[in-house]
Amino acid sequence: MKIVVLTGGISTERDVSLSSGAMIYEALCQRGHQTVLLDVYLGTAEEVSEDLFKTSRDLVAGMAKIVETHPDLESVKALRPDGDRMYFGPGVLAVCRQADIVFMAIHGDGESGRVQAAFDLMGIRYTGSDYLSSAIAMDKSLSKELFLQNQIPTPQGFVLKQGEQETETVSFPCVVKVCSGGSSVGVYICEDKQSYEAAKKEAYGYDREILVEQYIRGREFSVGVIAGRALPAIEIAPLTGFYDYKNKYQAGSTVETCPADIPEAAEMKLRRTAEAVFRALRLKAYARMDFMMDAQGKIYCLEANTLPGMTPTSLLPQEAAAEGMDFGSLCEHLIEVSLGNQRE
């Protein structure tokens, strides 16, 4: 197949996207696909011709490295003088139109639904959820409303908008997070009023809407869902702190156990709830749901990720491996499921 692996972008998850994209690109090349790795924002200076897919091409060239802090986006934007007028980089749409499918490896930017909407209008096929379900899942406050309407357990919380008067009563500890973000960027655990005020100020630097949630003390799990069926649950136990940006992507920072070492009934409850979230948010193809479990064994869904990470330390590949599916097979399976959805 002719496949574009679309990566990069200009969100705080840019580095994660580059790492995911590089791993997917290598796997698809090894399995004989004509593959092009392309940064959605920076694009390519090369002329886009019909010969582009004759050999696999890495048009990102060694940029895929995740450091402990999220990237300097202003320096990336400086590389595109027209970047404030056009999201897609030079040649991106022309290259994508030549492909049989675009493998979406754009975390953050690619999960808002806007790229999917543009592709739908141009007849470009892509992996993952459609524009509507992507947008719903990206908005944590809207997701929480749908969780509650569908009897899916989730932490209590409320939304704050920048500039509006705060009327809710806050109990500590609590969690402050941006409504539309990922990789735990803009997420803060607050123990008191002082840390709460500081967290709100920082979170508003990422988003005009933030979510304040009940803090759930306990164990953290994640469950991938492909074509509506849950994979084995994975437990996530950071060696220090919580599952923040550093602990997500730096090897050795977190102990990840898959299948999770919990009673079968608890594991099945996680899986069935993940499938319920998949249906409630109208998700397509694949996604990954994050959970907390308190000391009494009650589970709470935190959010859904419509384009889960595909890096060496990412959770979805580990869950698939627990069922005997290697990384290359997983990539091809996600393509197959996505194409099946878009043919319907």
mmCIF file of C-alpha atoms in Angstrom:
data_model
loop_
_atom_site.group_PDB
_atom_site.id
_atom_site.type_symbol
_atom_site.label_atom_id
_atom_site.label_comp_id
_atom_site.label_asym_id
_atom_site.label_seq_id
_atom_site.Cartn_x
_atom_site.Cartn_y
_atom_site.Cartn_z
ATOM 1 C CA MET A 1 0.000 0.000 0.000
ATOM 2 C CA LYS A 2 0.959 3.642 -0.431
ATOM 3 C CA ILE A 3 0.874 5.086 3.070
ATOM 4 C CA VAL A 4 1.648 8.542 4.470
ATOM 5 C CA VAL A 5 2.600 8.555 8.149
ATOM 6 C CA LEU A 6 1.599 12.048 9.219
ATOM 7 C CA THR A 7 3.444 13.319 12.279
ATOM 8 C CA GLY A 8 4.753 16.454 14.009
ATOM 9 C CA GLY A 9 2.358 19.382 14.257
ATOM 10 C CA ILE A 10 2.490 22.335 16.648
ATOM 11 C CA SER A 11 0.935 21.051 19.853
ATOM 12 C CA THR A 12 2.725 20.358 23.124
ATOM 13 C CA GLU A 13 2.752 16.702 21.997
ATOM 14 C CA ARG A 14 4.860 17.420 18.910
ATOM 15 C CA ASP A 15 7.896 15.427 20.086
ATOM 16 C CA VAL A 16 5.717 12.460 21.027
ATOM 17 C CA SER A 17 4.147 12.584 17.562
ATOM 18 C CA LEU A 18 7.554 12.569 15.896
ATOM 19 C CA SER A 19 8.601 9.540 17.910
ATOM 20 C CA SER A 20 5.341 7.693 17.159
ATOM 21 C CA GLY A 21 5.611 8.563 13.485
ATOM 22 C CA ALA A 22 9.184 7.310 13.186
ATOM 23 C CA MET A 23 8.321 3.966 14.805
ATOM 24 C CA ILE A 24 5.218 3.453 12.630
ATOM 25 C CA TYR A 25 7.175 4.419 9.497
ATOM 26 C CA GLU A 26 9.940 1.895 10.184
ATOM 27 C CA ALA A 27 7.439 -0.875 10.906
ATOM 28 C CA LEU A 28 5.461 -0.269 7.721
ATOM 29 C CA CYS A 29 8.626 -0.074 5.605
ATOM 30 C CA GLN A 30 9.789 -3.406 7.015
ATOM 31 C CA ARG A 31 6.463 -4.938 5.996
ATOM 32 C CA GLY A 32 6.901 -3.839 2.403
ATOM 33 C CA HIS A 33 4.623 -0.802 2.193
ATOM 34 C CA GLN A 34 5.537 2.270 0.137
ATOM 35 C CA THR A 35 5.647 4.704 3.005
ATOM 36 C CA VAL A 36 6.312 8.429 3.350
ATOM 37 C CA LEU A 37 6.973 10.025 6.758
ATOM 38 C CA LEU A 38 5.811 13.642 6.692
ATOM 39 C CA ASP A 39 5.509 16.510 9.202
ATOM 40 C CA VAL A 40 1.987 17.929 8.894
ATOM 41 C CA TYR A 41 3.132 21.458 9.795
ATOM 42 C CA LEU A 42 6.576 21.737 8.181
ATOM 43 C CA GLY A 43 5.710 19.723 5.061
ATOM 44 C CA THR A 44 8.292 19.192 2.333
ATOM 45 C CA ALA A 45 10.282 21.430 0.009
ATOM 46 C CA GLU A 46 10.498 18.635 -2.544
ATOM 47 C CA GLU A 47 8.376 18.642 -5.676
ATOM 48 C CA VAL A 48 5.387 16.334 -5.225
ATOM 49 C CA SER A 49 5.316 14.009 -8.232
ATOM 50 C CA GLU A 50 3.748 10.669 -9.116
ATOM 51 C CA ASP A 51 7.123 9.034 -8.411
ATOM 52 C CA LEU A 52 7.060 9.971 -4.711
ATOM 53 C CA PHE A 53 5.878 6.541 -3.554
ATOM 54 C CA LYS A 54 8.239 4.485 -5.720
ATOM 55 C CA THR A 55 10.508 4.173 -2.688
ATOM 56 C CA SER A 56 9.828 4.848 0.977
ATOM 57 C CA ARG A 57 10.828 8.357 2.023
ATOM 58 C CA ASP A 58 11.603 9.878 5.424
ATOM 59 C CA LEU A 59 10.865 13.582 4.956
ATOM 60 C CA VAL A 60 11.263 14.323 8.676
ATOM 61 C CA ALA A 61 14.938 13.316 8.875
ATOM 62 C CA GLY A 62 15.966 12.476 12.404
ATOM 63 C CA MET A 63 13.809 14.900 14.382
ATOM 64 C CA ALA A 64 12.090 12.203 16.488
ATOM 65 C CA LYS A 65 13.469 12.529 19.993
ATOM 66 C CA ILE A 66 11.485 13.132 23.171
ATOM 67 C CA VAL A 67 13.144 15.113 25.937
ATOM 68 C CA GLU A 68 11.869 15.569 29.482
ATOM 69 C CA THR A 69 9.972 18.785 28.739
ATOM 70 C CA HIS A 70 7.534 19.536 25.975
ATOM 71 C CA PRO A 71 8.908 21.272 22.850
ATOM 72 C CA ASP A 72 9.609 24.936 22.140
ATOM 73 C CA LEU A 73 6.748 25.539 19.709
ATOM 74 C CA GLU A 74 7.724 29.120 18.928
ATOM 75 C CA SER A 75 10.987 27.909 17.393
ATOM 76 C CA VAL A 76 9.016 25.436 15.271
ATOM 77 C CA LYS A 77 6.583 28.127 14.132
ATOM 78 C CA ALA A 78 9.522 30.341 13.164
ATOM 79 C CA LEU A 79 10.354 27.793 10.452
ATOM 80 C CA ARG A 80 7.044 28.569 8.701
ATOM 81 C CA PRO A 81 6.548 32.284 7.932
ATOM 82 C CA ASP A 82 3.040 31.484 6.636
ATOM 83 C CA GLY A 83 2.211 29.153 9.536
ATOM 84 C CA ASP A 84 -0.338 31.495 11.069
ATOM 85 C CA ARG A 85 -2.416 31.404 7.866
ATOM 86 C CA MET A 86 -2.224 27.727 6.905
ATOM 87 C CA TYR A 87 -1.891 24.732 9.236
ATOM 88 C CA PHE A 88 -0.856 22.233 6.563
ATOM 89 C CA GLY A 89 2.769 22.586 5.501
ATOM 90 C CA PRO A 90 3.969 22.828 1.894
ATOM 91 C CA GLY A 91 3.032 19.791 -0.166
ATOM 92 C CA VAL A 92 1.234 17.963 2.662
ATOM 93 C CA LEU A 93 -2.209 17.771 1.082
ATOM 94 C CA ALA A 94 -0.785 16.898 -2.322
ATOM 95 C CA VAL A 95 1.226 14.018 -0.849
ATOM 96 C CA CYS A 96 -1.717 12.742 1.233
ATOM 97 C CA ARG A 97 -4.022 12.721 -1.801
ATOM 98 C CA GLN A 98 -1.669 10.283 -3.534
ATOM 99 C CA ALA A 99 -1.765 7.784 -0.664
ATOM 100 C CA ASP A 100 -4.125 4.859 -0.129
ATOM 101 C CA ILE A 101 -4.406 5.951 3.501
ATOM 102 C CA VAL A 102 -2.848 8.409 5.938
ATOM 103 C CA PHE A 103 -1.676 6.917 9.235
ATOM 104 C CA MET A 104 -2.460 9.615 11.785
ATOM 105 C CA ALA A 105 0.472 9.961 14.183
ATOM 106 C CA ILE A 106 -0.316 13.556 15.180
ATOM 107 C CA HIS A 107 -1.077 13.623 18.897
ATOM 108 C CA GLY A 108 -2.740 16.783 20.140
ATOM 109 C CA ASP A 109 -3.284 18.575 16.819
ATOM 110 C CA GLY A 110 -4.579 15.421 15.171
ATOM 111 C CA GLU A 111 -7.073 14.637 17.933
ATOM 112 C CA SER A 112 -9.190 17.793 17.651
ATOM 113 C CA GLY A 113 -11.026 16.588 14.524
ATOM 114 C CA ARG A 114 -9.980 19.484 12.301
ATOM 115 C CA VAL A 115 -7.474 17.498 10.235
ATOM 116 C CA GLN A 116 -10.015 14.686 9.818
ATOM 117 C CA ALA A 117 -12.663 17.168 8.642
ATOM 118 C CA ALA A 118 -10.305 18.573 6.015
ATOM 119 C CA PHE A 119 -9.438 15.065 4.833
ATOM 120 C CA ASP A 120 -13.127 14.109 4.610
ATOM 121 C CA LEU A 121 -13.768 17.084 2.347
ATOM 122 C CA MET A 122 -10.864 16.061 0.097
ATOM 123 C CA GLY A 123 -11.630 12.344 -0.007
ATOM 124 C CA ILE A 124 -8.436 11.404 1.862
ATOM 125 C CA ARG A 125 -8.704 8.235 3.960
ATOM 126 C CA TYR A 126 -7.051 8.123 7.391
ATOM 127 C CA THR A 127 -6.686 5.978 10.501
ATOM 128 C CA GLY A 128 -8.665 6.433 13.694
ATOM 129 C CA SER A 129 -11.864 8.231 14.621
ATOM 130 C CA ASP A 130 -13.765 10.680 12.434
ATOM 131 C CA TYR A 131 -13.838 14.431 12.983
ATOM 132 C CA LEU A 132 -16.907 14.496 15.240
ATOM 133 C CA SER A 133 -15.906 11.769 17.701
ATOM 134 C CA SER A 134 -12.337 13.121 17.779
ATOM 135 C CA ALA A 135 -13.594 16.580 18.743
ATOM 136 C CA ILE A 136 -15.906 15.165 21.436
ATOM 137 C CA ALA A 137 -13.169 13.065 23.035
ATOM 138 C CA MET A 138 -10.661 15.935 22.915
ATOM 139 C CA ASP A 139 -12.966 18.133 25.011
ATOM 140 C CA LYS A 140 -12.683 16.641 28.508
ATOM 141 C CA SER A 141 -15.674 18.571 29.849
ATOM 142 C CA LEU A 142 -17.923 17.345 27.024
ATOM 143 C CA SER A 143 -16.602 13.799 27.453
ATOM 144 C CA LYS A 144 -17.442 13.967 31.165
ATOM 145 C CA GLU A 145 -21.036 14.989 30.354
ATOM 146 C CA LEU A 146 -21.394 11.962 28.082
ATOM 147 C CA PHE A 147 -19.829 9.678 30.687
ATOM 148 C CA LEU A 148 -22.428 10.772 33.226
ATOM 149 C CA GLN A 149 -25.307 10.434 30.753
ATOM 150 C CA ASN A 150 -24.197 6.862 30.012
ATOM 151 C CA GLN A 151 -23.619 5.834 33.652
ATOM 152 C CA ILE A 152 -19.858 5.629 33.174
ATOM 153 C CA PRO A 153 -18.110 6.369 36.502
ATOM 154 C CA THR A 154 -15.875 9.435 36.375
ATOM 155 C CA PRO A 155 -14.435 11.838 38.987
ATOM 156 C CA GLN A 156 -16.687 14.694 40.067
ATOM 157 C CA GLY A 157 -15.669 18.010 38.565
ATOM 158 C CA PHE A 158 -16.582 21.353 37.064
ATOM 159 C CA VAL A 159 -15.403 23.614 34.256
ATOM 160 C CA LEU A 160 -13.874 27.069 34.659
ATOM 161 C CA LYS A 161 -13.589 29.619 31.861
ATOM 162 C CA GLN A 162 -10.887 32.245 31.881
ATOM 163 C CA GLY A 163 -12.213 35.625 32.978
ATOM 164 C CA GLU A 164 -15.433 34.281 34.510
ATOM 165 C CA GLN A 165 -16.293 34.382 38.200
ATOM 166 C CA GLU A 166 -15.621 31.118 40.047
ATOM 167 C CA THR A 167 -18.679 29.958 42.009
ATOM 168 C CA GLU A 168 -17.880 26.308 42.812
ATOM 169 C CA THR A 169 -16.502 25.059 46.141
ATOM 170 C CA VAL A 170 -13.166 23.272 45.874
ATOM 171 C CA SER A 171 -12.109 20.371 48.094
ATOM 172 C CA PHE A 172 -8.438 19.430 48.407
ATOM 173 C CA PRO A 173 -6.630 17.593 47.070
ATOM 174 C CA CYS A 174 -7.965 18.229 43.588
ATOM 175 C CA VAL A 175 -6.766 18.009 39.990
ATOM 176 C CA VAL A 176 -6.602 20.947 37.584
ATOM 177 C CA LYS A 177 -6.263 20.149 33.887
ATOM 178 C CA VAL A 178 -6.764 21.876 30.553
ATOM 179 C CA CYS A 179 -9.983 20.844 28.801
ATOM 180 C CA SER A 180 -8.301 20.116 25.483
ATOM 181 C CA GLY A 181 -4.818 18.720 25.944
ATOM 182 C CA GLY A 182 -2.809 15.535 26.205
ATOM 183 C CA SER A 183 0.306 13.794 27.514
ATOM 184 C CA SER A 184 -0.470 15.269 30.951
ATOM 185 C CA VAL A 185 0.725 18.704 29.822
ATOM 186 C CA GLY A 186 -1.284 21.259 31.779
ATOM 187 C CA VAL A 187 -2.280 18.769 34.514
ATOM 188 C CA TYR A 188 -1.662 19.641 38.176
ATOM 189 C CA ILE A 189 -2.390 17.951 41.493
ATOM 190 C CA CYS A 190 -3.231 20.633 44.071
ATOM 191 C CA GLU A 191 -2.972 20.084 47.817
ATOM 192 C CA ASP A 192 -4.043 23.545 48.968
ATOM 193 C CA LYS A 193 -5.401 26.936 47.910
ATOM 194 C CA GLN A 194 -1.974 28.317 46.998
ATOM 195 C CA SER A 195 -1.068 25.460 44.656
ATOM 196 C CA TYR A 196 -4.613 25.572 43.241
ATOM 197 C CA GLU A 197 -4.338 29.257 42.273
ATOM 198 C CA ALA A 198 -0.894 28.660 40.742
ATOM 199 C CA ALA A 199 -2.182 25.655 38.783
ATOM 200 C CA LYS A 200 -5.106 27.604 37.338
ATOM 201 C CA LYS A 201 -2.788 30.376 36.200
ATOM 202 C CA GLU A 202 -0.487 27.919 34.412
ATOM 203 C CA ALA A 203 -3.357 25.914 32.914
ATOM 204 C CA TYR A 204 -4.907 29.047 31.425
ATOM 205 C CA GLY A 205 -1.647 29.463 29.549
ATOM 206 C CA TYR A 206 -2.612 26.389 27.509
ATOM 207 C CA ASP A 207 -6.398 26.704 27.241
ATOM 208 C CA ARG A 208 -9.166 29.210 28.036
ATOM 209 C CA GLU A 209 -11.208 26.407 29.607
ATOM 210 C CA ILE A 210 -9.951 24.208 32.425
ATOM 211 C CA LEU A 211 -11.410 21.291 34.356
ATOM 212 C CA VAL A 212 -11.221 20.951 38.143
ATOM 213 C CA GLU A 213 -11.708 17.363 39.306
ATOM 214 C CA GLN A 214 -11.945 15.291 42.451
ATOM 215 C CA TYR A 215 -8.548 13.676 43.132
ATOM 216 C CA ILE A 216 -8.739 9.883 43.104
ATOM 217 C CA ARG A 217 -6.014 8.270 45.180
ATOM 218 C CA GLY A 218 -5.228 4.773 44.003
ATOM 219 C CA ARG A 219 -3.905 2.735 41.092
ATOM 220 C CA GLU A 220 -3.837 3.866 37.463
ATOM 221 C CA PHE A 221 -4.781 1.725 34.468
ATOM 222 C CA SER A 222 -5.232 2.084 30.746
ATOM 223 C CA VAL A 223 -7.274 -0.029 28.333
ATOM 224 C CA GLY A 224 -7.018 0.055 24.548
ATOM 225 C CA VAL A 225 -10.034 -0.683 22.369
ATOM 226 C CA ILE A 226 -9.778 -1.767 18.721
ATOM 227 C CA ALA A 227 -12.944 -2.123 16.613
ATOM 228 C CA GLY A 228 -15.030 -1.968 19.780
ATOM 229 C CA ARG A 229 -13.181 -4.772 21.604
ATOM 230 C CA ALA A 230 -11.001 -4.079 24.644
ATOM 231 C CA LEU A 231 -7.415 -5.279 24.923
ATOM 232 C CA PRO A 232 -5.904 -6.473 28.221
ATOM 233 C CA ALA A 233 -5.651 -3.739 30.862
ATOM 234 C CA ILE A 234 -2.224 -2.316 31.690
ATOM 235 C CA GLU A 235 -1.289 -0.892 35.094
ATOM 236 C CA ILE A 236 0.857 2.235 35.223
ATOM 237 C CA ALA A 237 2.966 2.892 38.326
ATOM 238 C CA PRO A 238 5.379 5.870 38.120
ATOM 239 C CA LEU A 239 8.474 5.491 40.303
ATOM 240 C CA THR A 240 8.029 9.086 41.477
ATOM 241 C CA GLY A 241 5.191 11.578 41.259
ATOM 242 C CA PHE A 242 2.236 10.959 38.937
ATOM 243 C CA TYR A 243 2.017 9.868 35.300
ATOM 244 C CA ASP A 244 3.182 13.206 33.890
ATOM 245 C CA TYR A 245 4.939 14.068 30.611
ATOM 246 C CA LYS A 246 8.349 12.861 31.808
ATOM 247 C CA ASN A 247 7.057 9.612 33.298
ATOM 248 C CA LYS A 248 5.042 8.861 30.152
ATOM 249 C CA TYR A 249 7.916 9.016 27.686
ATOM 250 C CA GLN A 250 11.251 8.545 29.427
ATOM 251 C CA ALA A 251 12.188 4.861 29.570
ATOM 252 C CA GLY A 252 12.590 3.516 33.109
ATOM 253 C CA SER A 253 10.441 6.227 34.741
ATOM 254 C CA THR A 254 7.372 4.030 35.147
ATOM 255 C CA VAL A 255 6.615 0.384 35.898
ATOM 256 C CA GLU A 256 4.015 -0.876 33.417
ATOM 257 C CA THR A 257 2.409 -4.274 33.976
ATOM 258 C CA CYS A 258 0.369 -5.956 31.259
ATOM 259 C CA PRO A 259 -1.835 -7.830 31.754
ATOM 260 C CA ALA A 260 -2.471 -5.926 34.979
ATOM 261 C CA ASP A 261 -1.957 -7.918 38.181
ATOM 262 C CA ILE A 262 -5.532 -7.609 39.469
ATOM 263 C CA PRO A 263 -8.415 -10.072 39.975
ATOM 264 C CA GLU A 264 -10.077 -11.252 36.785
ATOM 265 C CA ALA A 265 -13.379 -9.624 37.731
ATOM 266 C CA ALA A 266 -11.698 -6.219 38.169
ATOM 267 C CA GLU A 267 -9.856 -6.558 34.868
ATOM 268 C CA MET A 268 -13.039 -7.477 33.030
ATOM 269 C CA LYS A 269 -14.824 -4.503 34.604
ATOM 270 C CA LEU A 270 -12.107 -2.199 33.253
ATOM 271 C CA ARG A 271 -12.408 -3.731 29.804
ATOM 272 C CA ARG A 272 -16.211 -3.577 29.679
ATOM 273 C CA THR A 273 -16.161 0.044 30.867
ATOM 274 C CA ALA A 274 -13.579 0.948 28.197
ATOM 275 C CA GLU A 275 -15.875 -0.537 25.565
ATOM 276 C CA ALA A 276 -18.779 1.469 26.993
ATOM 277 C CA VAL A 277 -16.712 4.668 26.703
ATOM 278 C CA PHE A 278 -15.859 3.782 23.095
ATOM 279 C CA ARG A 279 -19.581 3.554 22.315
ATOM 280 C CA ALA A 280 -20.615 6.609 24.350
ATOM 281 C CA LEU A 281 -18.158 8.907 22.566
ATOM 282 C CA ARG A 282 -19.012 7.412 19.123
ATOM 283 C CA LEU A 283 -15.365 6.465 18.617
ATOM 284 C CA LYS A 284 -14.166 4.675 15.502
ATOM 285 C CA ALA A 285 -11.407 2.155 14.771
ATOM 286 C CA TYR A 286 -9.305 2.421 17.932
ATOM 287 C CA ALA A 287 -8.704 4.447 21.089
ATOM 288 C CA ARG A 288 -7.294 4.131 24.598
ATOM 289 C CA MET A 289 -9.107 4.890 27.856
ATOM 290 C CA ASP A 290 -7.423 5.955 31.111
ATOM 291 C CA PHE A 291 -8.723 4.917 34.537
ATOM 292 C CA MET A 292 -8.099 5.266 38.250
ATOM 293 C CA MET A 293 -9.052 2.593 40.798
ATOM 294 C CA ASP A 294 -9.469 3.614 44.438
ATOM 295 C CA ALA A 295 -8.705 1.540 47.544
ATOM 296 C CA GLN A 296 -12.243 0.097 47.527
ATOM 297 C CA GLY A 297 -11.846 -1.141 43.944
ATOM 298 C CA LYS A 298 -14.150 1.454 42.370
ATOM 299 C CA ILE A 299 -13.001 2.583 38.926
ATOM 300 C CA TYR A 300 -13.217 6.054 37.418
ATOM 301 C CA CYS A 301 -12.702 6.875 33.730
ATOM 302 C CA LEU A 302 -10.505 9.940 33.289
ATOM 303 C CA GLU A 303 -10.529 10.366 29.519
ATOM 304 C CA ALA A 304 -10.297 8.774 26.091
ATOM 305 C CA ASN A 305 -7.356 9.165 23.707
ATOM 306 C CA THR A 306 -8.354 8.895 20.047
ATOM 307 C CA LEU A 307 -4.778 8.711 18.701
ATOM 308 C CA PRO A 308 -2.887 6.896 21.466
ATOM 309 C CA GLY A 309 0.893 7.006 21.482
ATOM 310 C CA MET A 310 2.885 4.568 19.377
ATOM 311 C CA THR A 311 6.329 5.182 20.898
ATOM 312 C CA PRO A 312 8.708 2.547 22.332
ATOM 313 C CA THR A 313 7.168 3.103 25.794
ATOM 314 C CA SER A 314 3.538 3.541 24.694
ATOM 315 C CA LEU A 315 0.701 1.570 26.231
ATOM 316 C CA LEU A 316 -1.395 0.403 23.269
ATOM 317 C CA PRO A 317 1.490 -1.553 21.658
ATOM 318 C CA GLN A 318 2.191 -3.227 25.014
ATOM 319 C CA GLU A 319 -1.458 -4.253 25.349
ATOM 320 C CA ALA A 320 -1.514 -5.646 21.811
ATOM 321 C CA ALA A 321 1.708 -7.557 22.515
ATOM 322 C CA ALA A 322 0.012 -9.201 25.508
ATOM 323 C CA GLU A 323 -2.362 -10.775 22.971
ATOM 324 C CA GLY A 324 0.515 -11.882 20.750
ATOM 325 C CA MET A 325 0.389 -9.033 18.210
ATOM 326 C CA ASP A 326 3.764 -7.511 17.320
ATOM 327 C CA PHE A 327 4.146 -3.818 16.517
ATOM 328 C CA GLY A 328 4.127 -4.173 12.737
ATOM 329 C CA SER A 329 1.031 -6.360 12.821
ATOM 330 C CA LEU A 330 -0.656 -3.821 15.110
ATOM 331 C CA CYS A 331 0.038 -0.989 12.649
ATOM 332 C CA GLU A 332 -1.399 -3.011 9.755
ATOM 333 C CA HIS A 333 -4.423 -4.036 11.841
ATOM 334 C CA LEU A 334 -5.199 -0.406 12.717
ATOM 335 C CA ILE A 335 -5.030 0.453 9.017
ATOM 336 C CA GLU A 336 -7.319 -2.462 8.106
ATOM 337 C CA VAL A 337 -9.902 -1.532 10.771
ATOM 338 C CA SER A 338 -9.820 2.148 9.753
ATOM 339 C CA LEU A 339 -10.291 1.354 6.066
ATOM 340 C CA GLY A 340 -13.204 -0.901 6.947
ATOM 341 C CA ASN A 341 -14.899 1.936 8.837
ATOM 342 C CA GLN A 342 -14.463 4.393 5.999
ATOM 343 C CA ARG A 343 -15.870 1.980 3.419
ATOM 344 C CA GLU A 344 -19.100 1.609 5.416
#
